Short mmCIF file of C-alpha atoms in Angstrom, two decimals:
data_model
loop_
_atom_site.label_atom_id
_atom_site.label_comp_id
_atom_site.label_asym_id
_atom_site.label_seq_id
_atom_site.Cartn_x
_atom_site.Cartn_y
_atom_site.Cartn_z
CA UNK A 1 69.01 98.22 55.87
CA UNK A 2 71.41 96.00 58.22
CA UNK A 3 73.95 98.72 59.00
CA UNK A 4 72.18 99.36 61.92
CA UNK A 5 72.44 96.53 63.00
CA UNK A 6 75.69 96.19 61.95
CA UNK A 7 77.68 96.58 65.57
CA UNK A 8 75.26 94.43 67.29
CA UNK A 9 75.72 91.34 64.74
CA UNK A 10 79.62 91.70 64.76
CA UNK A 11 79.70 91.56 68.77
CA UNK A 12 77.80 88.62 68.54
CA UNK A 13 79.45 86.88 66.01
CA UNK A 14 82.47 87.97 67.28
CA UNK A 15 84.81 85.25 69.45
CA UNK A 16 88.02 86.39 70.96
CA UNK A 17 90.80 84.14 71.74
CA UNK A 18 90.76 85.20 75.50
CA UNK A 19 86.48 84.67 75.90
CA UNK A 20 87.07 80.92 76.69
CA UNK A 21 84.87 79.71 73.97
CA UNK A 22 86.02 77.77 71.16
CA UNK A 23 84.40 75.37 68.81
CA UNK A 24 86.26 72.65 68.14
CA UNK A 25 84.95 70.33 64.76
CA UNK A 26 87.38 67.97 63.39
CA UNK A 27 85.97 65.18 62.02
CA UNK A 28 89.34 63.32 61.05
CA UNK A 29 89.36 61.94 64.90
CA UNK A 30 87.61 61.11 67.78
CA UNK A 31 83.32 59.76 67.33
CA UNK A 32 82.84 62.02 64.70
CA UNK A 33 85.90 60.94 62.71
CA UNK A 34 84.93 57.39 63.13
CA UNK A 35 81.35 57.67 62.16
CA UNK A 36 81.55 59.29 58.97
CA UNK A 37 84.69 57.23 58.42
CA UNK A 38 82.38 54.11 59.20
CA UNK A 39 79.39 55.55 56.98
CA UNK A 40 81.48 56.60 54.30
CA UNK A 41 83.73 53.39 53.65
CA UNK A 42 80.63 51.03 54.19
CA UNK A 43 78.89 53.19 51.22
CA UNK A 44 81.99 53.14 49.00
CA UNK A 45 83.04 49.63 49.79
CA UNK A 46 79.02 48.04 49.46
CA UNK A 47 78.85 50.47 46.34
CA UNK A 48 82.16 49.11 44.73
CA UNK A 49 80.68 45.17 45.35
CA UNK A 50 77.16 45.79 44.41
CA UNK A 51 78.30 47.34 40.96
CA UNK A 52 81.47 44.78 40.28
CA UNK A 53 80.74 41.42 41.89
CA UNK A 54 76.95 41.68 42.85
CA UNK A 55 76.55 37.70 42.70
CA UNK A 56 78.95 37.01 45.31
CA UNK A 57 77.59 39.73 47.52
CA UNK A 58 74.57 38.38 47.61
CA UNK A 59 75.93 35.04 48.22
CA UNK A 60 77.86 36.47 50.63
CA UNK A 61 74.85 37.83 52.55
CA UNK A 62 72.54 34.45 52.42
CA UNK A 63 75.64 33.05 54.33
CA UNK A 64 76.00 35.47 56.84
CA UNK A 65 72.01 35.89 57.07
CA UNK A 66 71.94 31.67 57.37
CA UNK A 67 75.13 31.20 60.10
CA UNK A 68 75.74 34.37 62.08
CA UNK A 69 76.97 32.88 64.88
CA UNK A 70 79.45 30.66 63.11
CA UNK A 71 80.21 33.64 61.25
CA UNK A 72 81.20 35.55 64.27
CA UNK A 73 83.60 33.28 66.06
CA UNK A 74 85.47 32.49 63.21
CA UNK A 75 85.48 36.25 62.62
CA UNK A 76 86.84 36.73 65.98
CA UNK A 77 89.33 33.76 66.02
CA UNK A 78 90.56 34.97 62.97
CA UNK A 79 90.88 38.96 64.21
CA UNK A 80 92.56 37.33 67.08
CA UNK A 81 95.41 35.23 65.37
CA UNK A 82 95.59 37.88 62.89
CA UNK A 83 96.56 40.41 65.15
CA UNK A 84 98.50 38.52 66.91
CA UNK A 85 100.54 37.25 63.42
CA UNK A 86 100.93 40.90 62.96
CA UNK A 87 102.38 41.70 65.97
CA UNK A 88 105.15 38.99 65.87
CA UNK A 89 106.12 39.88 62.67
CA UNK A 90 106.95 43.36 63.49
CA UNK A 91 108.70 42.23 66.44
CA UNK A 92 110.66 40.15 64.70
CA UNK A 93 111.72 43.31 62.59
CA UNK A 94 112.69 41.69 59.14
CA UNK A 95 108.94 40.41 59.29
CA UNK A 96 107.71 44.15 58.48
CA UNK A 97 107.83 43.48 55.30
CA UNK A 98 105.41 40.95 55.70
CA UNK A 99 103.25 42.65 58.03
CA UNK A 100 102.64 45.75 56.37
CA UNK A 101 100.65 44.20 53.50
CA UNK A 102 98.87 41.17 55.50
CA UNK A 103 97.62 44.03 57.76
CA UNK A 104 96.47 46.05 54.44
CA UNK A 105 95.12 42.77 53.42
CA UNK A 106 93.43 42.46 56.25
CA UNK A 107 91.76 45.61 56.44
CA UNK A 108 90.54 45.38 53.37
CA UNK A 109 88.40 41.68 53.60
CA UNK A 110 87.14 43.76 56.93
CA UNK A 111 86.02 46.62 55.11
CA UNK A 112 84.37 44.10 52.80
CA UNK A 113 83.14 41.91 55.26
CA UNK A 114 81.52 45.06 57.13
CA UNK A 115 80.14 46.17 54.23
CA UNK A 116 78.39 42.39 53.48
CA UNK A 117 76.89 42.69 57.17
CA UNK A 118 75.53 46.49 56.95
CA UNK A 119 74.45 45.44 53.28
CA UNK A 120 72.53 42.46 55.14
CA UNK A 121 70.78 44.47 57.98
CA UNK A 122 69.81 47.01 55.44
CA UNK A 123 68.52 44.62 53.00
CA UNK A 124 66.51 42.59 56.36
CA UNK A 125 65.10 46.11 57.36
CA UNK A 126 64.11 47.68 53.99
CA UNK A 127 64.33 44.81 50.97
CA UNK A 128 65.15 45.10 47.60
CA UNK A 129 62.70 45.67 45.66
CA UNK A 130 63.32 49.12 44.63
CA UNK A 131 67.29 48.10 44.25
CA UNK A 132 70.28 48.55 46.55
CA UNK A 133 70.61 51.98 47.19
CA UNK A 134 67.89 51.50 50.14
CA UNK A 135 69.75 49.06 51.95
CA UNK A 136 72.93 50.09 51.02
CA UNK A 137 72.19 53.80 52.26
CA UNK A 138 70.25 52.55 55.49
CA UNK A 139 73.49 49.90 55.96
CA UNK A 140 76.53 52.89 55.53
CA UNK A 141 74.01 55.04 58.04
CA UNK A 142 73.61 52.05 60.49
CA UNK A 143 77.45 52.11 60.22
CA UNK A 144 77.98 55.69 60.90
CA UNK A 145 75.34 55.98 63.72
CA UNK A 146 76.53 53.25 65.81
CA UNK A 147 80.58 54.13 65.26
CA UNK A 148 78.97 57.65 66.67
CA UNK A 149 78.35 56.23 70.11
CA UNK A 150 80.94 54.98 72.34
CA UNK A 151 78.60 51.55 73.07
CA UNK A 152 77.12 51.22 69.35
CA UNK A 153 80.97 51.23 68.23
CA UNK A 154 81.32 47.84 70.20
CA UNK A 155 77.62 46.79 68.16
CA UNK A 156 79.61 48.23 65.04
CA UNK A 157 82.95 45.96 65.58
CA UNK A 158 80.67 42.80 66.26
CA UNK A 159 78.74 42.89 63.19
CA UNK A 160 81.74 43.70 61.00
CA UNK A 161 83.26 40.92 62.85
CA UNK A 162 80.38 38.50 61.35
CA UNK A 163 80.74 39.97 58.32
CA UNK A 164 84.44 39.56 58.87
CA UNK A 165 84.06 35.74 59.44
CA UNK A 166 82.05 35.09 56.22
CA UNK A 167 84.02 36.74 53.80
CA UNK A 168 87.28 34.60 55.60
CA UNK A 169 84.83 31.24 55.75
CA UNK A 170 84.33 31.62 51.82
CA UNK A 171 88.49 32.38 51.21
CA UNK A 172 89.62 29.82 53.27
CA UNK A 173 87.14 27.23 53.28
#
């Protein structure tokens, strides 16, 4: 029945590497890379909280939901002196060894503090009622959609810089 149509479907299937058109999908870099990066570490992360330490989640969330603004600048103060603590230690070269795992460290009550704020928006937008998965889907999609845009990436960084800030506020006092 298709051999007829056979030819026709292979020419226009066909690409050849001297046509000038490519498709090029790699999702480990670039916007694409970063948004389902961003979607799919604030759905592991906010999935891994919700199921082993739901209580301080949601205590987490009331604070960020109560001081956002305090929540931000000491996110960003602390971003700032953490980078910059990072960066002198591997200057200093025998400091490496301390840098490596504050900057895992760091990336880690990020990724947590991220997924608090996502968890919160979600939660604001959609409630609870019917459990997390709502918010927690409609947070990790938030994520992913605004990572996807060169602009919403800067929306992205700010909120997990709140998010940041509380999870550092409650550590360190």
């Amino acid at each position: 029945m298709l051999e007829p149509l056979r030819p026709v479907l292979f020419r226009v299937l066909q690409v050849q590497p001297d046509s000038g058109f490519h498709v090029d999908i790699d999702l480990g870099t670039g916007l694409g890379g970063g948004a389902v990066g961003a979607f799919l570490t604030t759905l592991a992360v906010g999935a891994i909280m919700i199921a082993v330490v739901p209580e301080y989640t949601e205590r987490m969330m009331e604070s960020l939901a109560d001081e956002p603004v305090d929540a931000l600048v000491y996110g960003l103060a602390c971003l700032v002196g953490l980078v910059l603590l990072i960066v002198l230690l591997v200057f200093s070269l025998i400091g490496i060894v301390a840098a490596v795992p504050l900057a895992l460290v760091a990336w880690l009550a990020w990724a947590v503090g991220s997924a608090v704020a996502f968890l919160t928006i979600g939660e604001r937008l959609v409630g609870r009622d019917d459990g997390w998965l709502k918010p927690l889907l409609l947070g990790a999609v938030i994520n992913g959609g605004l990572a996807a845009t060169g602009v919403g990436g800067i929306i992205a960084f700010v909120v997990g810089a709140a998010g940041f800030g509380t999870v550092l506020q409650s550590q360190l006092g």
